[in-house]
PDB file of C-alpha atoms in Angstrom:
ATOM      1  CA  MET G 574     -31.689   8.741 -54.278  1.00 97.00           C
ATOM      2  CA  LYS G 575     -34.666   6.394 -54.255  1.00 98.00           C
ATOM      3  CA  LEU G 576     -37.380   7.204 -51.721  1.00 98.00           C
ATOM      4  CA  SER G 577     -40.470   5.411 -50.525  1.00 98.00           C
ATOM      5  CA  LEU G 578     -43.433   7.802 -50.232  1.00 98.00           C
ATOM      6  CA  GLY G 579     -46.784   7.415 -48.550  1.00 98.00           C
ATOM      7  CA  CYS G 580     -49.629   9.422 -47.105  1.00 98.00           C
ATOM      8  CA  ASP G 581     -53.009   9.105 -45.531  1.00 97.00           C
ATOM      9  CA  HIS G 582     -56.087  11.040 -46.644  1.00 97.00           C
ATOM     10  CA  ALA G 583     -55.038  14.116 -44.603  1.00 97.00           C
ATOM     11  CA  GLY G 584     -51.725  14.204 -46.447  1.00 97.00           C
ATOM     12  CA  PHE G 585     -53.078  13.316 -49.873  1.00 97.00           C
ATOM     13  CA  HIS G 586     -53.244  16.902 -51.194  1.00 96.00           C
ATOM     14  CA  LEU G 587     -49.571  17.539 -50.310  1.00 97.00           C
ATOM     15  CA  LYS G 588     -48.177  14.204 -51.534  1.00 97.00           C
ATOM     16  CA  SER G 589     -48.250  15.231 -55.192  1.00 95.00           C
ATOM     17  CA  ALA G 590     -46.136  18.320 -54.394  1.00 96.00           C
ATOM     18  CA  VAL G 591     -43.718  16.103 -52.463  1.00 98.00           C
ATOM     19  CA  ALA G 592     -43.434  13.642 -55.355  1.00 97.00           C
ATOM     20  CA  ALA G 593     -43.011  16.434 -57.905  1.00 97.00           C
ATOM     21  CA  HIS G 594     -40.255  18.080 -55.890  1.00 97.00           C
ATOM     22  CA  LEU G 595     -38.463  14.782 -55.367  1.00 98.00           C
ATOM     23  CA  ALA G 596     -38.522  14.198 -59.121  1.00 97.00           C
ATOM     24  CA  SER G 597     -37.283  17.743 -59.786  1.00 97.00           C
ATOM     25  CA  ILE G 598     -34.189  17.146 -57.632  1.00 97.00           C
ATOM     26  CA  GLY G 599     -33.444  13.830 -59.332  1.00 98.00           C
ATOM     27  CA  CYS G 600     -34.952  11.393 -56.872  1.00 98.00           C
ATOM     28  CA  GLU G 601     -36.854   8.266 -57.806  1.00 98.00           C
ATOM     29  CA  VAL G 602     -40.118   7.695 -55.931  1.00 98.00           C
ATOM     30  CA  ILE G 603     -41.887   4.504 -54.948  1.00 98.00           C
ATOM     31  CA  ASP G 604     -45.469   5.612 -54.249  1.00 98.00           C
ATOM     32  CA  HIS G 605     -47.272   3.494 -51.652  1.00 98.00           C
ATOM     33  CA  GLY G 606     -50.483   5.533 -51.640  1.00 96.00           C
ATOM     34  CA  CYS G 607     -52.926   6.569 -50.730  1.00 97.00           C
ATOM     35  CA  TYR G 608     -54.164   7.420 -54.181  1.00 96.00           C
ATOM     36  CA  THR G 609     -57.386   9.303 -53.372  1.00 95.00           C
ATOM     37  CA  ALA G 610     -58.685  11.580 -50.624  1.00 95.00           C
ATOM     38  CA  ASP G 611     -60.833   8.733 -49.263  1.00 96.00           C
ATOM     39  CA  ALA G 612     -60.131   7.891 -45.623  1.00 96.00           C
ATOM     40  CA  VAL G 613     -57.354   5.358 -44.970  1.00 97.00           C
ATOM     41  CA  ASP G 614     -55.515   4.304 -41.848  1.00 97.00           C
ATOM     42  CA  PHE G 615     -52.000   5.795 -41.720  1.00 96.00           C
ATOM     43  CA  PRO G 616     -50.461   2.741 -39.974  1.00 97.00           C
ATOM     44  CA  ASP G 617     -51.202   0.647 -43.076  1.00 98.00           C
ATOM     45  CA  ILE G 618     -49.377   3.082 -45.366  1.00 98.00           C
ATOM     46  CA  ALA G 619     -46.535   3.561 -42.867  1.00 98.00           C
ATOM     47  CA  ARG G 620     -45.989  -0.206 -42.852  1.00 98.00           C
ATOM     48  CA  LEU G 621     -45.627  -0.237 -46.652  1.00 98.00           C
ATOM     49  CA  VAL G 622     -43.217   2.703 -46.687  1.00 98.00           C
ATOM     50  CA  CYS G 623     -41.092   1.247 -43.895  1.00 98.00           C
ATOM     51  CA  GLN G 624     -40.998  -2.253 -45.368  1.00 98.00           C
ATOM     52  CA  SER G 625     -39.741  -0.745 -48.614  1.00 98.00           C
ATOM     53  CA  VAL G 626     -36.912   0.984 -46.738  1.00 98.00           C
ATOM     54  CA  LEU G 627     -36.027  -2.113 -44.716  1.00 98.00           C
ATOM     55  CA  LYS G 628     -35.971  -4.326 -47.805  1.00 98.00           C
ATOM     56  CA  GLY G 629     -33.552  -1.913 -49.469  1.00 98.00           C
ATOM     57  CA  GLU G 630     -35.990  -0.969 -52.232  1.00 98.00           C
ATOM     58  CA  ALA G 631     -35.601   2.653 -51.110  1.00 98.00           C
ATOM     59  CA  GLU G 632     -32.835   4.428 -49.225  1.00 98.00           C
ATOM     60  CA  ARG G 633     -35.252   6.447 -47.091  1.00 98.00           C
ATOM     61  CA  GLY G 634     -38.934   7.089 -46.675  1.00 98.00           C
ATOM     62  CA  ILE G 635     -41.277  10.038 -46.398  1.00 98.00           C
ATOM     63  CA  MET G 636     -44.733   9.900 -44.808  1.00 98.00           C
ATOM     64  CA  VAL G 637     -47.280  12.702 -45.057  1.00 98.00           C
ATOM     65  CA  CYS G 638     -50.283  12.739 -42.743  1.00 97.00           C
ATOM     66  CA  GLY G 639     -52.221  15.479 -40.974  1.00 97.00           C
ATOM     67  CA  THR G 640     -49.601  16.403 -38.369  1.00 98.00           C
ATOM     68  CA  GLY G 641     -46.832  13.882 -39.045  1.00 97.00           C
ATOM     69  CA  VAL G 642     -47.193  12.598 -35.489  1.00 98.00           C
ATOM     70  CA  GLY G 643     -49.341   9.538 -36.185  1.00 97.00           C
ATOM     71  CA  ALA G 644     -47.140   8.480 -39.082  1.00 98.00           C
ATOM     72  CA  SER G 645     -44.052   8.879 -36.906  1.00 98.00           C
ATOM     73  CA  ILE G 646     -45.542   6.787 -34.106  1.00 98.00           C
ATOM     74  CA  ALA G 647     -46.527   4.045 -36.545  1.00 98.00           C
ATOM     75  CA  ALA G 648     -43.157   4.032 -38.312  1.00 98.00           C
ATOM     76  CA  ASN G 649     -41.220   3.927 -35.042  1.00 96.00           C
ATOM     77  CA  LYS G 650     -43.065   0.752 -34.048  1.00 94.00           C
ATOM     78  CA  ILE G 651     -41.246  -1.072 -36.848  1.00 95.00           C
ATOM     79  CA  PRO G 652     -37.809  -2.413 -35.869  1.00 93.00           C
ATOM     80  CA  GLY G 653     -35.054  -0.848 -37.933  1.00 95.00           C
ATOM     81  CA  ILE G 654     -36.937   2.374 -38.574  1.00 97.00           C
ATOM     82  CA  ARG G 655     -35.972   5.689 -37.039  1.00 98.00           C
ATOM     83  CA  ALA G 656     -38.686   8.184 -37.919  1.00 98.00           C
ATOM     84  CA  ALA G 657     -38.929  11.859 -37.041  1.00 98.00           C
ATOM     85  CA  VAL G 658     -41.500  14.578 -37.488  1.00 98.00           C
ATOM     86  CA  CYS G 659     -39.778  17.404 -39.354  1.00 98.00           C
ATOM     87  CA  HIS G 660     -41.489  20.750 -39.753  1.00 97.00           C
ATOM     88  CA  ASP G 661     -38.387  22.920 -39.972  1.00 97.00           C
ATOM     89  CA  TYR G 662     -35.273  22.930 -42.137  1.00 97.00           C
ATOM     90  CA  HIS G 663     -32.856  22.232 -39.276  1.00 97.00           C
ATOM     91  CA  SER G 664     -34.696  19.127 -38.039  1.00 97.00           C
ATOM     92  CA  ALA G 665     -34.965  17.776 -41.562  1.00 98.00           C
ATOM     93  CA  HIS G 666     -31.200  17.543 -42.002  1.00 97.00           C
ATOM     94  CA  GLN G 667     -30.060  17.154 -38.395  1.00 97.00           C
ATOM     95  CA  SER G 668     -32.349  14.160 -37.840  1.00 98.00           C
ATOM     96  CA  VAL G 669     -30.347  12.340 -40.509  1.00 98.00           C
ATOM     97  CA  GLU G 670     -26.939  13.741 -39.553  1.00 98.00           C
ATOM     98  CA  HIS G 671     -27.216  13.012 -35.820  1.00 98.00           C
ATOM     99  CA  ASP G 672     -29.854  10.275 -35.510  1.00 97.00           C
ATOM    100  CA  ASP G 673     -29.635   8.446 -38.847  1.00 98.00           C
ATOM    101  CA  VAL G 674     -33.361   8.956 -39.434  1.00 98.00           C
ATOM    102  CA  ASN G 675     -34.596   6.868 -42.343  1.00 98.00           C
ATOM    103  CA  VAL G 676     -38.240   8.038 -42.455  1.00 98.00           C
ATOM    104  CA  MET G 677     -39.221  11.696 -42.358  1.00 98.00           C
ATOM    105  CA  CYS G 678     -42.808  12.445 -41.354  1.00 98.00           C
ATOM    106  CA  ILE G 679     -44.491  15.669 -42.417  1.00 98.00           C
ATOM    107  CA  GLY G 680     -47.778  17.226 -41.362  1.00 98.00           C
ATOM    108  CA  ALA G 681     -49.776  18.471 -44.320  1.00 97.00           C
ATOM    109  CA  GLN G 682     -51.921  20.543 -41.955  1.00 97.00           C
ATOM    110  CA  ILE G 683     -48.760  22.139 -40.544  1.00 97.00           C
ATOM    111  CA  VAL G 684     -46.573  22.893 -43.587  1.00 96.00           C
ATOM    112  CA  GLY G 685     -47.455  23.980 -47.086  1.00 93.00           C
ATOM    113  CA  GLU G 686     -46.019  23.323 -50.517  1.00 94.00           C
ATOM    114  CA  TRP G 687     -43.347  26.011 -50.265  1.00 94.00           C
ATOM    115  CA  LEU G 688     -41.856  24.787 -46.967  1.00 97.00           C
ATOM    116  CA  VAL G 689     -42.157  21.091 -47.815  1.00 97.00           C
ATOM    117  CA  LYS G 690     -39.753  21.603 -50.723  1.00 97.00           C
ATOM    118  CA  ASP G 691     -37.101  22.988 -48.368  1.00 97.00           C
ATOM    119  CA  LEU G 692     -37.694  20.182 -45.875  1.00 97.00           C
ATOM    120  CA  ILE G 693     -37.323  17.511 -48.530  1.00 97.00           C
ATOM    121  CA  SER G 694     -34.194  19.041 -50.041  1.00 97.00           C
ATOM    122  CA  SER G 695     -32.638  19.285 -46.590  1.00 98.00           C
ATOM    123  CA  TYR G 696     -33.551  15.684 -45.705  1.00 98.00           C
ATOM    124  CA  VAL G 697     -32.410  14.177 -48.999  1.00 98.00           C
ATOM    125  CA  SER G 698     -29.059  15.977 -49.034  1.00 98.00           C
ATOM    126  CA  ALA G 699     -28.170  15.063 -45.442  1.00 98.00           C
ATOM    127  CA  THR G 700     -25.855  12.190 -44.535  1.00 97.00           C
ATOM    128  CA  PHE G 701     -25.267  10.440 -41.230  1.00 97.00           C
ATOM    129  CA  SER G 702     -22.302  11.887 -39.367  1.00 95.00           C
ATOM    130  CA  THR G 703     -19.059   9.954 -39.080  1.00 94.00           C
ATOM    131  CA  GLU G 704     -18.541  11.394 -35.574  1.00 94.00           C
ATOM    132  CA  GLU G 705     -18.226   8.637 -32.996  1.00 96.00           C
ATOM    133  CA  HIS G 706     -20.658  10.081 -30.460  1.00 95.00           C
ATOM    134  CA  PHE G 707     -23.525  10.146 -32.975  1.00 96.00           C
ATOM    135  CA  ARG G 708     -22.790   6.604 -34.127  1.00 95.00           C
ATOM    136  CA  ARG G 709     -22.565   5.416 -30.516  1.00 95.00           C
ATOM    137  CA  ARG G 710     -25.960   6.940 -29.710  1.00 95.00           C
ATOM    138  CA  VAL G 711     -27.644   5.416 -32.755  1.00 96.00           C
ATOM    139  CA  GLU G 712     -26.189   2.033 -31.807  1.00 94.00           C
ATOM    140  CA  LYS G 713     -27.720   2.502 -28.338  1.00 94.00           C
ATOM    141  CA  LEU G 714     -31.070   3.094 -30.052  1.00 94.00           C
ATOM    142  CA  ALA G 715     -30.613  -0.216 -31.879  1.00 91.00           C
ATOM    143  CA  ILE G 716     -29.842  -1.923 -28.565  1.00 89.00           C
ATOM    144  CA  LEU G 717     -33.043  -0.538 -27.049  1.00 89.00           C
ATOM    145  CA  GLU G 718     -34.931  -1.861 -30.046  1.00 88.00           C
ATOM    146  CA  ARG G 719     -33.379  -5.337 -29.780  1.00 87.00           C
ATOM    147  CA  GLU G 720     -34.117  -5.443 -26.054  1.00 85.00           C
ATOM    148  CA  ALA G 721     -37.795  -4.827 -26.810  1.00 81.00           C
ATOM    149  CA  ALA G 722     -37.658  -7.971 -28.991  1.00 65.00           C
ATOM    150  CA  ILE G 723     -41.065  -7.469 -30.591  1.00 59.00           C
ATOM    151  CA  LYS G 724     -41.597  -9.609 -33.673  1.00 59.00           C
ATOM    152  CA  LEU G 725     -44.009  -8.056 -36.169  1.00 53.00           C
ATOM    153  CA  PRO G 726     -46.400 -10.292 -38.087  1.00 52.00           C
ATOM    154  CA  GLU G 727     -45.613 -10.446 -41.761  1.00 59.00           C
TER     155      GLU G 727
END
């Protein structure tokens, strides 16, 4: 699987562990930064990660910030993205299986290197359910998104 990866300065120290684990389980990584611990704005990195997913350059994305919340808010502003904060194993796979999440957001100040490996493995191995009720609900999410009809500047 090819994944788009990004972080802000609060997630910088954990991003290398994320990238290393992804590589160890056979995933290819597109790294969108940040590349130092210098302060950056997470919405800028989230935009890059999400655009990569939407363009089909990556199958899914992972954002690492302080709590995962800011990255999730930013990612969910982009039409076509379904982002979730995942700090436990169950959420990491169920968000994909039930909600077709395409960007997982992780809080570096919440989880450490040991847990992040389990979260990533769970997220990467999950697939969207074929059950009708999950597909119907995700389609309703897409309808809500279309009704909002917000065009992002390119």
